[in-house]
Structure formats: structure tokens, C-alpha cells
Amino acid sequence: MDVRQAMENRSSKRAFLDRPVSGETILDLLSAAGRAPSAINLQPWEFTVVSGEERLRLSRNLVKAYRERNIGCSSGASSPLPERFKARQYDSFTGLEQLMSLGRQGIMDFVNEGSLNFYGAPAAIIITKDQAFPEHYLTSTGIMIGYLLLAAEAKGLATCPIGLIRNYEEIVLDFLNLEERNLVLGVALGYADPDAPVNRLRTPREPVEALVRWYG
């Protein structure tokens, strides 16, 4: 599979088979992701792989906190989203409603609790950075995450980036005994369930002409 094919094929999966991913496979995947460029080759990221009973225990803690705090994927916006972003969000939720035959509240519950449960994936990769690095080093980490998702696709693995866990950063870092770290992202990792309707979701993309400005 070439890079362009991986880019075209990849989509976030929200239902996984009960099939573990070997440690050797995960190490190979993370080695590929680590080839990403970073500012002055500082490689400001670190990985913690959580699997088995520990992954389940972490998820139980996160779901419990969500039910107490009710901080979900749509919480915490400092100002209303512009209409073009609302339209993209609407497309995603509508697609899920149609595939899963759930109402809007059911979809929100599925997305919020599903995210904190890593959608049942056998492994979760928790990506952190040292607090010594300022926020702009997240750019390098973001490039690496792109490499990670494409490398997983090329290896026949399914992924779903989980940003919601950042709203519960202190729970994740305390659970994993990570001091002086910042939580960047979680990635659900496993083998996609081919029979799950939710995994058929393909979200549209804006025409590139609408996103590019030319000078000169």
C-alpha cells in the first residue's frame, strides 16, 4: 500500500474485534511513526501503550468521571462555531444517526462514552509530551500522529484518535503515573469489526479549492 492509498483508505473506526494486537506489531508501528520530522529533531513525544485489563480499568475511571462532570466532545467551546464548521459537525452526526438508527442524544452518548472507552479497542496509545516543551511543539507531535495513523492503515490496523480524554487529563496522567507530562491525544488501536455498521461512516471533505488561497 503506498502513502496516497493509505491516505484515501483510512477512516476512524468505532467498533473493534476482540483480537489483541501483538507487542511486536505495536513497536513496529511506533517505530514507523517516530520517523516523522520534528523541530531540531527533538521528538517531543512519548508513548504509553495501555491494553488488557488496564485499558478496561482506565476506561471505567474515565466514563465514571464523564457521568459526574458531563464534559463531552461538544463541551467547552469558548465561542459559537462558525456555520461552516457546524455544517461539517452536522454531517458527521447525521451519518452516524443513519448508520446506527439512533437519535441525536443516543449518538452523543455513544460518541462521548465510546471515546472514553476507546470504542472497545484492545489497545490504547496515550501520547504525551514533556512539560519542558512549550505548546508550539504540539505541531511536531501532530505530524507524528499523522504518520502513526497512516502506518497503522498500511499494516491493516484500525485507529480512532481520541481527543476527549484531554478533558480528563489529570485522571489519565495519575492512572499511568506520568509526572511532568502533558496529555496530547489517545489513539484507539486494533482490528476493525467488518460487520459493524458504524465502521461504514465516511465523512465528506471540502473541495480543496475552497480552502486554498493563492498569492503571486
C-alpha atoms as a PDB file:
ATOM      1  CA  MET A   1       0.000   0.000   0.000  1.00  0.00           C
ATOM      2  CA  ASP A   2       1.515   3.340  -0.998  1.00  0.00           C
ATOM      3  CA  VAL A   3       1.135   6.503   1.075  1.00  0.00           C
ATOM      4  CA  ARG A   4      -1.589   8.049  -1.082  1.00  0.00           C
ATOM      5  CA  GLN A   5      -3.638   4.857  -0.929  1.00  0.00           C
ATOM      6  CA  ALA A   6      -3.349   4.784   2.868  1.00  0.00           C
ATOM      7  CA  MET A   7      -4.495   8.411   2.988  1.00  0.00           C
ATOM      8  CA  GLU A   8      -7.525   7.664   0.800  1.00  0.00           C
ATOM      9  CA  ASN A   9      -8.476   4.444   2.606  1.00  0.00           C
ATOM     10  CA  ARG A  10      -8.093   5.484   6.244  1.00  0.00           C
ATOM     11  CA  SER A  11     -11.093   6.420   8.330  1.00  0.00           C
ATOM     12  CA  SER A  12     -11.728   6.410  12.054  1.00  0.00           C
ATOM     13  CA  LYS A  13     -13.225   3.137  13.257  1.00  0.00           C
ATOM     14  CA  ARG A  14     -15.562   2.923  16.241  1.00  0.00           C
ATOM     15  CA  ALA A  15     -16.043  -0.830  16.588  1.00  0.00           C
ATOM     16  CA  PHE A  16     -13.202  -3.312  17.069  1.00  0.00           C
ATOM     17  CA  LEU A  17     -12.800  -7.067  17.119  1.00  0.00           C
ATOM     18  CA  ASP A  18     -11.878  -8.787  20.363  1.00  0.00           C
ATOM     19  CA  ARG A  19      -8.465  -9.580  18.926  1.00  0.00           C
ATOM     20  CA  PRO A  20      -5.277  -8.348  20.618  1.00  0.00           C
ATOM     21  CA  VAL A  21      -2.512  -6.555  18.751  1.00  0.00           C
ATOM     22  CA  SER A  22       0.887  -8.038  19.496  1.00  0.00           C
ATOM     23  CA  GLY A  23       3.542  -6.006  21.272  1.00  0.00           C
ATOM     24  CA  GLU A  24       5.893  -6.601  18.355  1.00  0.00           C
ATOM     25  CA  THR A  25       3.354  -5.151  15.927  1.00  0.00           C
ATOM     26  CA  ILE A  26       2.791  -2.090  18.110  1.00  0.00           C
ATOM     27  CA  LEU A  27       6.529  -1.465  18.488  1.00  0.00           C
ATOM     28  CA  ASP A  28       6.970  -1.677  14.716  1.00  0.00           C
ATOM     29  CA  LEU A  29       4.098   0.763  14.245  1.00  0.00           C
ATOM     30  CA  LEU A  30       5.513   3.256  16.752  1.00  0.00           C
ATOM     31  CA  SER A  31       8.953   2.944  15.178  1.00  0.00           C
ATOM     32  CA  ALA A  32       7.431   3.975  11.844  1.00  0.00           C
ATOM     33  CA  ALA A  33       5.590   6.885  13.485  1.00  0.00           C
ATOM     34  CA  GLY A  34       8.843   8.008  15.088  1.00  0.00           C
ATOM     35  CA  ARG A  35      10.305   8.662  11.624  1.00  0.00           C
ATOM     36  CA  ALA A  36       8.193  11.814  11.497  1.00  0.00           C
ATOM     37  CA  PRO A  37      10.078  15.109  11.284  1.00  0.00           C
ATOM     38  CA  SER A  38      10.236  17.320  14.356  1.00  0.00           C
ATOM     39  CA  ALA A  39      11.758  20.709  15.124  1.00  0.00           C
ATOM     40  CA  ILE A  40      15.533  20.277  15.526  1.00  0.00           C
ATOM     41  CA  ASN A  41      14.866  16.526  15.787  1.00  0.00           C
ATOM     42  CA  LEU A  42      13.701  16.958  19.391  1.00  0.00           C
ATOM     43  CA  GLN A  43      10.996  14.280  19.030  1.00  0.00           C
ATOM     44  CA  PRO A  44       8.926  15.784  21.868  1.00  0.00           C
ATOM     45  CA  TRP A  45       6.508  12.851  22.111  1.00  0.00           C
ATOM     46  CA  GLU A  46       6.332   9.764  24.290  1.00  0.00           C
ATOM     47  CA  PHE A  47       4.009   6.768  24.078  1.00  0.00           C
ATOM     48  CA  THR A  48       2.262   4.723  26.737  1.00  0.00           C
ATOM     49  CA  VAL A  49       0.515   1.602  25.464  1.00  0.00           C
ATOM     50  CA  VAL A  50      -2.424   0.510  27.625  1.00  0.00           C
ATOM     51  CA  SER A  51      -4.055  -2.845  26.938  1.00  0.00           C
ATOM     52  CA  GLY A  52      -5.946  -5.716  28.518  1.00  0.00           C
ATOM     53  CA  GLU A  53      -7.428  -5.233  31.969  1.00  0.00           C
ATOM     54  CA  GLU A  54      -5.524  -1.966  32.489  1.00  0.00           C
ATOM     55  CA  ARG A  55      -7.189  -0.448  29.422  1.00  0.00           C
ATOM     56  CA  LEU A  56     -10.580  -1.511  30.750  1.00  0.00           C
ATOM     57  CA  ARG A  57      -9.800  -0.095  34.192  1.00  0.00           C
ATOM     58  CA  LEU A  58      -8.687   3.246  32.756  1.00  0.00           C
ATOM     59  CA  SER A  59     -11.881   3.432  30.709  1.00  0.00           C
ATOM     60  CA  ARG A  60     -14.044   2.723  33.753  1.00  0.00           C
ATOM     61  CA  ASN A  61     -12.401   5.643  35.560  1.00  0.00           C
ATOM     62  CA  LEU A  62     -12.924   7.946  32.579  1.00  0.00           C
ATOM     63  CA  VAL A  63     -16.562   7.000  31.991  1.00  0.00           C
ATOM     64  CA  LYS A  64     -17.298   7.454  35.705  1.00  0.00           C
ATOM     65  CA  ALA A  65     -15.780  10.948  35.568  1.00  0.00           C
ATOM     66  CA  TYR A  66     -17.781  11.790  32.444  1.00  0.00           C
ATOM     67  CA  ARG A  67     -21.041  10.801  34.111  1.00  0.00           C
ATOM     68  CA  GLU A  68     -20.178  13.015  37.072  1.00  0.00           C
ATOM     69  CA  ARG A  69     -18.919  16.045  35.123  1.00  0.00           C
ATOM     70  CA  ASN A  70     -20.819  15.730  31.831  1.00  0.00           C
ATOM     71  CA  ILE A  71     -17.915  17.182  29.835  1.00  0.00           C
ATOM     72  CA  GLY A  72     -18.267  15.753  26.347  1.00  0.00           C
ATOM     73  CA  CYS A  73     -16.999  16.332  22.845  1.00  0.00           C
ATOM     74  CA  SER A  74     -19.191  19.390  22.330  1.00  0.00           C
ATOM     75  CA  SER A  75     -18.341  20.986  25.690  1.00  0.00           C
ATOM     76  CA  GLY A  76     -16.003  23.835  26.426  1.00  0.00           C
ATOM     77  CA  ALA A  77     -16.144  25.918  23.242  1.00  0.00           C
ATOM     78  CA  SER A  78     -15.190  29.496  24.132  1.00  0.00           C
ATOM     79  CA  SER A  79     -17.444  30.893  21.377  1.00  0.00           C
ATOM     80  CA  PRO A  80     -20.029  29.531  18.928  1.00  0.00           C
ATOM     81  CA  LEU A  81     -18.578  27.701  15.945  1.00  0.00           C
ATOM     82  CA  PRO A  82     -18.798  29.415  12.541  1.00  0.00           C
ATOM     83  CA  GLU A  83     -21.518  27.954  10.353  1.00  0.00           C
ATOM     84  CA  ARG A  84     -19.108  26.128   8.030  1.00  0.00           C
ATOM     85  CA  PHE A  85     -17.759  24.132  10.979  1.00  0.00           C
ATOM     86  CA  LYS A  86     -21.246  23.451  12.321  1.00  0.00           C
ATOM     87  CA  ALA A  87     -22.174  22.037   8.903  1.00  0.00           C
ATOM     88  CA  ARG A  88     -19.251  19.607   8.985  1.00  0.00           C
ATOM     89  CA  GLN A  89     -20.171  18.518  12.512  1.00  0.00           C
ATOM     90  CA  TYR A  90     -23.791  18.076  11.432  1.00  0.00           C
ATOM     91  CA  ASP A  91     -22.723  15.840   8.526  1.00  0.00           C
ATOM     92  CA  SER A  92     -20.783  13.585  10.904  1.00  0.00           C
ATOM     93  CA  PHE A  93     -23.574  13.211  13.451  1.00  0.00           C
ATOM     94  CA  THR A  94     -26.217  12.725  10.755  1.00  0.00           C
ATOM     95  CA  GLY A  95     -24.121   9.995   9.156  1.00  0.00           C
ATOM     96  CA  LEU A  96     -23.827   8.195  12.489  1.00  0.00           C
ATOM     97  CA  GLU A  97     -27.568   8.526  13.141  1.00  0.00           C
ATOM     98  CA  GLN A  98     -28.384   6.921   9.808  1.00  0.00           C
ATOM     99  CA  LEU A  99     -25.926   4.063  10.231  1.00  0.00           C
ATOM    100  CA  MET A 100     -26.847   3.275  13.822  1.00  0.00           C
ATOM    101  CA  SER A 101     -30.564   4.121  13.837  1.00  0.00           C
ATOM    102  CA  LEU A 102     -30.126   6.281  16.921  1.00  0.00           C
ATOM    103  CA  GLY A 103     -31.399   9.748  17.743  1.00  0.00           C
ATOM    104  CA  ARG A 104     -29.102  12.703  18.302  1.00  0.00           C
ATOM    105  CA  GLN A 105     -28.866  12.157  22.067  1.00  0.00           C
ATOM    106  CA  GLY A 106     -28.114   8.484  21.550  1.00  0.00           C
ATOM    107  CA  ILE A 107     -25.315   9.396  19.152  1.00  0.00           C
ATOM    108  CA  MET A 108     -23.874  11.918  21.615  1.00  0.00           C
ATOM    109  CA  ASP A 109     -23.876   9.284  24.363  1.00  0.00           C
ATOM    110  CA  PHE A 110     -22.252   6.788  22.002  1.00  0.00           C
ATOM    111  CA  VAL A 111     -19.528   9.240  20.945  1.00  0.00           C
ATOM    112  CA  ASN A 112     -18.755  10.536  24.442  1.00  0.00           C
ATOM    113  CA  GLU A 113     -18.778   7.267  26.365  1.00  0.00           C
ATOM    114  CA  GLY A 114     -17.391   5.410  23.363  1.00  0.00           C
ATOM    115  CA  SER A 115     -14.439   7.784  23.166  1.00  0.00           C
ATOM    116  CA  LEU A 116     -13.611   7.304  26.837  1.00  0.00           C
ATOM    117  CA  ASN A 117     -13.925   3.542  26.332  1.00  0.00           C
ATOM    118  CA  PHE A 118     -11.637   3.753  23.264  1.00  0.00           C
ATOM    119  CA  TYR A 119     -14.576   2.200  21.403  1.00  0.00           C
ATOM    120  CA  GLY A 120     -13.670  -1.194  22.809  1.00  0.00           C
ATOM    121  CA  ALA A 121     -10.277  -1.344  21.104  1.00  0.00           C
ATOM    122  CA  PRO A 122      -7.856  -3.867  22.629  1.00  0.00           C
ATOM    123  CA  ALA A 123      -5.133  -1.245  22.949  1.00  0.00           C
ATOM    124  CA  ALA A 124      -4.911   2.482  23.516  1.00  0.00           C
ATOM    125  CA  ILE A 125      -1.825   4.523  22.705  1.00  0.00           C
ATOM    126  CA  ILE A 126      -1.554   7.517  25.021  1.00  0.00           C
ATOM    127  CA  ILE A 127       0.629  10.259  23.548  1.00  0.00           C
ATOM    128  CA  THR A 128       2.229  12.780  25.892  1.00  0.00           C
ATOM    129  CA  LYS A 129       4.904  15.465  25.786  1.00  0.00           C
ATOM    130  CA  ASP A 130       7.294  16.669  28.455  1.00  0.00           C
ATOM    131  CA  GLN A 131       6.153  19.861  30.182  1.00  0.00           C
ATOM    132  CA  ALA A 132       9.549  21.357  29.319  1.00  0.00           C
ATOM    133  CA  PHE A 133       8.294  21.806  25.757  1.00  0.00           C
ATOM    134  CA  PRO A 134       6.030  24.817  25.087  1.00  0.00           C
ATOM    135  CA  GLU A 135       2.699  24.432  23.330  1.00  0.00           C
ATOM    136  CA  HIS A 136       4.031  25.098  19.830  1.00  0.00           C
ATOM    137  CA  TYR A 137       5.839  21.745  19.961  1.00  0.00           C
ATOM    138  CA  LEU A 138       2.411  20.184  19.548  1.00  0.00           C
ATOM    139  CA  THR A 139       2.916  20.881  15.835  1.00  0.00           C
ATOM    140  CA  SER A 140       5.715  18.312  15.673  1.00  0.00           C
ATOM    141  CA  THR A 141       3.643  15.856  17.692  1.00  0.00           C
ATOM    142  CA  GLY A 142       0.702  16.363  15.343  1.00  0.00           C
ATOM    143  CA  ILE A 143       2.861  15.451  12.345  1.00  0.00           C
ATOM    144  CA  MET A 144       3.949  12.299  14.140  1.00  0.00           C
ATOM    145  CA  ILE A 145       0.325  11.345  14.842  1.00  0.00           C
ATOM    146  CA  GLY A 146      -0.415  11.610  11.133  1.00  0.00           C
ATOM    147  CA  TYR A 147       2.452   9.196  10.472  1.00  0.00           C
ATOM    148  CA  LEU A 148       1.086   6.872  13.161  1.00  0.00           C
ATOM    149  CA  LEU A 149      -2.418   6.721  11.680  1.00  0.00           C
ATOM    150  CA  LEU A 150      -1.148   6.082   8.155  1.00  0.00           C
ATOM    151  CA  ALA A 151       1.352   3.462   9.299  1.00  0.00           C
ATOM    152  CA  ALA A 152      -1.457   1.640  11.110  1.00  0.00           C
ATOM    153  CA  GLU A 153      -3.610   1.701   7.981  1.00  0.00           C
ATOM    154  CA  ALA A 154      -0.744   0.253   5.937  1.00  0.00           C
ATOM    155  CA  LYS A 155      -0.411  -2.602   8.460  1.00  0.00           C
ATOM    156  CA  GLY A 156      -4.112  -3.462   8.306  1.00  0.00           C
ATOM    157  CA  LEU A 157      -4.856  -1.942  11.708  1.00  0.00           C
ATOM    158  CA  ALA A 158      -7.747   0.345  12.584  1.00  0.00           C
ATOM    159  CA  THR A 159      -7.457   3.553  14.601  1.00  0.00           C
ATOM    160  CA  CYS A 160      -9.562   6.304  16.078  1.00  0.00           C
ATOM    161  CA  PRO A 161      -7.950   9.446  17.521  1.00  0.00           C
ATOM    162  CA  ILE A 162      -9.478  10.246  20.930  1.00  0.00           C
ATOM    163  CA  GLY A 163      -9.234  13.909  21.863  1.00  0.00           C
ATOM    164  CA  LEU A 164     -11.904  13.879  24.580  1.00  0.00           C
ATOM    165  CA  ILE A 165      -9.506  12.347  27.107  1.00  0.00           C
ATOM    166  CA  ARG A 166      -7.717  15.704  27.269  1.00  0.00           C
ATOM    167  CA  ASN A 167     -10.693  16.987  29.263  1.00  0.00           C
ATOM    168  CA  TYR A 168      -9.811  14.335  31.847  1.00  0.00           C
ATOM    169  CA  GLU A 169      -6.048  14.812  31.697  1.00  0.00           C
ATOM    170  CA  GLU A 170      -5.422  14.558  35.425  1.00  0.00           C
ATOM    171  CA  ILE A 171      -7.202  11.186  35.607  1.00  0.00           C
ATOM    172  CA  VAL A 172      -5.175   9.727  32.730  1.00  0.00           C
ATOM    173  CA  LEU A 173      -1.818  11.021  33.946  1.00  0.00           C
ATOM    174  CA  ASP A 174      -2.449   9.919  37.530  1.00  0.00           C
ATOM    175  CA  PHE A 175      -3.588   6.459  36.408  1.00  0.00           C
ATOM    176  CA  LEU A 176      -0.452   5.997  34.303  1.00  0.00           C
ATOM    177  CA  ASN A 177       1.904   7.545  36.886  1.00  0.00           C
ATOM    178  CA  LEU A 178       3.096  10.129  34.386  1.00  0.00           C
ATOM    179  CA  GLU A 179       4.647  13.112  36.118  1.00  0.00           C
ATOM    180  CA  GLU A 180       5.695  16.359  34.418  1.00  0.00           C
ATOM    181  CA  ARG A 181       3.885  15.362  31.247  1.00  0.00           C
ATOM    182  CA  ASN A 182       1.140  16.954  29.163  1.00  0.00           C
ATOM    183  CA  LEU A 183      -1.510  14.751  27.622  1.00  0.00           C
ATOM    184  CA  VAL A 184      -1.718  15.243  23.860  1.00  0.00           C
ATOM    185  CA  LEU A 185      -4.036  12.557  22.477  1.00  0.00           C
ATOM    186  CA  GLY A 186      -5.195   8.980  22.768  1.00  0.00           C
ATOM    187  CA  VAL A 187      -5.427   6.594  19.827  1.00  0.00           C
ATOM    188  CA  ALA A 188      -7.681   3.535  19.896  1.00  0.00           C
ATOM    189  CA  LEU A 189      -5.866   0.716  18.110  1.00  0.00           C
ATOM    190  CA  GLY A 190      -6.993  -2.702  16.984  1.00  0.00           C
ATOM    191  CA  TYR A 191      -8.650  -4.625  14.173  1.00  0.00           C
ATOM    192  CA  ALA A 192     -11.865  -3.154  12.813  1.00  0.00           C
ATOM    193  CA  ASP A 193     -15.094  -5.118  13.116  1.00  0.00           C
ATOM    194  CA  PRO A 194     -16.088  -5.513   9.443  1.00  0.00           C
ATOM    195  CA  ASP A 195     -19.730  -6.198  10.329  1.00  0.00           C
ATOM    196  CA  ALA A 196     -20.304  -3.060  12.431  1.00  0.00           C
ATOM    197  CA  PRO A 197     -22.445  -0.501  10.560  1.00  0.00           C
ATOM    198  CA  VAL A 198     -20.706   2.383  12.340  1.00  0.00           C
ATOM    199  CA  ASN A 199     -17.447   1.494  10.595  1.00  0.00           C
ATOM    200  CA  ARG A 200     -19.004   2.333   7.243  1.00  0.00           C
ATOM    201  CA  LEU A 201     -19.038   6.050   8.052  1.00  0.00           C
ATOM    202  CA  ARG A 202     -17.104   8.124   5.515  1.00  0.00           C
ATOM    203  CA  THR A 203     -17.227  11.847   6.163  1.00  0.00           C
ATOM    204  CA  PRO A 204     -17.047  14.293   3.240  1.00  0.00           C
ATOM    205  CA  ARG A 205     -14.178  16.705   2.683  1.00  0.00           C
ATOM    206  CA  GLU A 206     -14.316  20.288   1.495  1.00  0.00           C
ATOM    207  CA  PRO A 207     -13.201  20.851  -2.110  1.00  0.00           C
ATOM    208  CA  VAL A 208      -9.569  21.896  -1.897  1.00  0.00           C
ATOM    209  CA  GLU A 209     -10.346  24.964  -3.998  1.00  0.00           C
ATOM    210  CA  ALA A 210     -12.435  26.296  -1.097  1.00  0.00           C
ATOM    211  CA  LEU A 211      -9.522  26.008   1.325  1.00  0.00           C
ATOM    212  CA  VAL A 212      -6.581  27.355  -0.703  1.00  0.00           C
ATOM    213  CA  ARG A 213      -5.583  30.980  -1.137  1.00  0.00           C
ATOM    214  CA  TRP A 214      -3.041  31.917  -3.780  1.00  0.00           C
ATOM    215  CA  TYR A 215      -0.542  34.771  -3.691  1.00  0.00           C
ATOM    216  CA  GLY A 216       1.743  35.511  -6.620  1.00  0.00           C
END
